[in-house]
Amino acid sequence: MPGKITVITGPMYSGKTTELLSFVEIYNIGRKKTKVFKPAIDNRYGEDIVSTHTGFKVKAFKVDKSKEIYKYIDETVSAIFIDEVQFFDIELIDLVKDLVFKGIDVYCAGLDISYLENPFEVTAKLLAIADEVIKKKAVCEKCGEHRATYSYKIVPDGGEIDIGGKEKYIAICRECLHKLKNGR
Ligand SMILES: Nc1ncnc2c1ncn2[C@@H]1O[C@H](COP(=O)(O)OP(=O)(O)O)[C@@H](O)[C@H]1O
Ligand SMILES: Cc1cn([C@H]2C[C@H](O)[C@@H](COP(=O)(O)O)O2)c(=O)[nH]c1=O
Ligand SMILES: [Zn+2]
């Protein structure tokens, strides 16, 4: 039987990694074999760890290229979990399709858009083929409402790909973003 593709998306701090790791726990409780992956570019929390902003951590395999994921997969693996998919190369799409066809459930978490409001291509393509999409919201750091769908950069531009956390980005709602952009 084929597996399923679940994509968890939204702005920074919306709980994407928390939700991803809660699915890992569900499989682990069921004694199903899981593997967690992250892109090598994300060096925030150490080499072989995926961590939430609250500090909950699990062991993960750090990969430079999507295809490296194959090295860690065998017929005993029930599900794989990939964090920060926006940083992967486009070949991740074919890999995900292939693994699902082989009966593995694939869970992906990642940003939908950059702070420049450009969609991240890999996330967009995964969303298009997903069986289930979970769109998360964060608390807007301007108005305090739980409706933030954007990540806003609060430091001078370090490029569209720029690893960081609260020192660089806040979560913001559409209305507050509009006000900020219009100097209000
Ligand atoms: N603006 C915010 N809105 C919601 N949660 C926030 C915010 N800032 C910090 N947090 C914390 O971040 C946690 C979510 O972290 P995480 O799952 O790593 O999010 P993501 O992977 O989407 O960046 C929340 O449980 C909360 O404790
Ligand atoms: C908006 C935005 C974010 N990034 C970086 C910053 C962080 O390292 C990750 C997102 O992490 P999270 O788990 O979703 O909090 O992405 C970036 O490089 N470019 C951006 O536009
Ligand atoms: Zn707001």
mmCIF file of N, CA and C and ligand atoms in Angstrom, residues 11-13 16-17 42 44 53 84 86-87 111 113-115 120 151 160-164 169, ligand 2:
data_model
loop_
_atom_site.group_PDB
_atom_site.id
_atom_site.type_symbol
_atom_site.label_atom_id
_atom_site.label_comp_id
_atom_site.label_asym_id
_atom_site.label_seq_id
_atom_site.Cartn_x
_atom_site.Cartn_y
_atom_site.Cartn_z
ATOM 1 N N PRO A 11 4.424 30.455 8.934
ATOM 2 C CA PRO A 11 5.567 31.331 9.209
ATOM 3 C C PRO A 11 6.458 30.778 10.322
ATOM 4 N N MET A 12 7.525 31.500 10.595
ATOM 5 C CA MET A 12 8.393 31.118 11.714
ATOM 6 C C MET A 12 7.596 31.173 13.021
ATOM 7 N N TYR A 13 7.937 30.304 13.939
ATOM 8 C CA TYR A 13 7.370 30.210 15.305
ATOM 9 C C TYR A 13 5.928 29.715 15.338
ATOM 10 N N LYS A 16 5.581 24.544 13.455
ATOM 11 C CA LYS A 16 5.774 23.522 12.411
ATOM 12 C C LYS A 16 6.618 22.357 12.926
ATOM 13 N N THR A 17 7.753 22.693 13.544
ATOM 14 C CA THR A 17 8.644 21.629 14.026
ATOM 15 C C THR A 17 7.997 20.879 15.187
ATOM 16 N N ASP A 42 21.115 24.359 7.921
ATOM 17 C CA ASP A 42 20.534 24.829 9.182
ATOM 18 C C ASP A 42 21.375 24.345 10.353
ATOM 19 N N ARG A 44 21.640 25.861 13.334
ATOM 20 C CA ARG A 44 21.288 26.619 14.542
ATOM 21 C C ARG A 44 21.432 25.841 15.832
ATOM 22 N N HIS A 53 11.640 25.805 18.771
ATOM 23 C CA HIS A 53 12.043 27.056 19.422
ATOM 24 C C HIS A 53 11.931 26.959 20.938
ATOM 25 N N GLU A 84 12.519 21.884 7.669
ATOM 26 C CA GLU A 84 13.093 22.985 6.878
ATOM 27 C C GLU A 84 13.194 22.628 5.397
ATOM 28 N N GLN A 86 12.182 24.021 2.877
ATOM 29 C CA GLN A 86 12.429 25.146 1.950
ATOM 30 C C GLN A 86 13.896 25.252 1.544
ATOM 31 N N PHE A 87 14.779 24.635 2.322
ATOM 32 C CA PHE A 87 16.217 24.725 2.010
ATOM 33 C C PHE A 87 16.725 23.557 1.163
ATOM 34 N N LEU A 111 8.845 26.535 5.696
ATOM 35 C CA LEU A 111 8.257 27.846 5.419
ATOM 36 C C LEU A 111 7.585 27.854 4.058
ATOM 37 N N ILE A 113 6.576 30.982 2.611
ATOM 38 C CA ILE A 113 7.115 32.155 1.912
ATOM 39 C C ILE A 113 8.264 32.780 2.685
ATOM 40 N N SER A 114 9.123 33.462 1.937
ATOM 41 C CA SER A 114 10.262 34.153 2.534
ATOM 42 C C SER A 114 9.799 35.501 3.089
ATOM 43 N N TYR A 115 10.686 36.175 3.774
ATOM 44 C CA TYR A 115 10.331 37.501 4.310
ATOM 45 C C TYR A 115 10.121 38.506 3.173
ATOM 46 N N PHE A 120 8.582 29.729 -1.361
ATOM 47 C CA PHE A 120 9.727 28.807 -1.479
ATOM 48 C C PHE A 120 9.283 27.672 -2.409
ATOM 49 N N SER A 151 6.592 36.006 8.034
ATOM 50 C CA SER A 151 7.814 36.192 8.826
ATOM 51 C C SER A 151 8.423 37.509 8.351
ATOM 52 N N GLU A 160 17.975 36.407 1.093
ATOM 53 C CA GLU A 160 16.684 35.722 1.249
ATOM 54 C C GLU A 160 16.845 34.411 2.018
ATOM 55 N N ILE A 161 18.017 33.794 1.871
ATOM 56 C CA ILE A 161 18.358 32.627 2.696
ATOM 57 C C ILE A 161 19.290 33.144 3.780
ATOM 58 N N ASP A 162 18.814 33.160 4.993
ATOM 59 C CA ASP A 162 19.573 33.751 6.098
ATOM 60 C C ASP A 162 19.113 33.080 7.400
ATOM 61 N N ILE A 163 19.911 32.116 7.843
ATOM 62 C CA ILE A 163 19.559 31.317 9.024
ATOM 63 C C ILE A 163 19.500 32.197 10.269
ATOM 64 N N GLY A 164 18.501 31.977 11.113
ATOM 65 C CA GLY A 164 18.428 32.753 12.350
ATOM 66 C C GLY A 164 17.107 32.561 13.049
ATOM 67 N N TYR A 169 14.155 37.679 12.916
ATOM 68 C CA TYR A 169 12.799 37.594 12.347
ATOM 69 C C TYR A 169 11.731 37.644 13.441
HETATM 70 C C1 LIG B 2 11.499 33.996 6.730
HETATM 71 C C2 LIG B 2 12.841 33.422 6.377
HETATM 72 C C3 LIG B 2 13.482 32.546 7.235
HETATM 73 N N1 LIG B 2 14.704 32.058 6.902
HETATM 74 C C4 LIG B 2 15.356 31.119 7.812
HETATM 75 C C5 LIG B 2 15.403 31.506 9.259
HETATM 76 C C6 LIG B 2 15.399 30.190 9.984
HETATM 77 O O1 LIG B 2 16.753 29.710 10.010
HETATM 78 C C7 LIG B 2 14.572 29.277 9.059
HETATM 79 C C8 LIG B 2 13.126 29.116 9.501
HETATM 80 O O2 LIG B 2 13.061 28.434 10.728
HETATM 81 P P1 LIG B 2 11.689 28.076 11.483
HETATM 82 O O3 LIG B 2 11.932 26.690 11.991
HETATM 83 O O4 LIG B 2 10.551 28.139 10.490
HETATM 84 O O5 LIG B 2 11.525 29.066 12.577
HETATM 85 O O6 LIG B 2 14.600 29.911 7.788
HETATM 86 C C9 LIG B 2 15.305 32.401 5.708
HETATM 87 O O7 LIG B 2 16.409 31.922 5.392
HETATM 88 N N2 LIG B 2 14.680 33.256 4.870
HETATM 89 C C10 LIG B 2 13.464 33.791 5.142
HETATM 90 O O8 LIG B 2 12.934 34.568 4.317
#
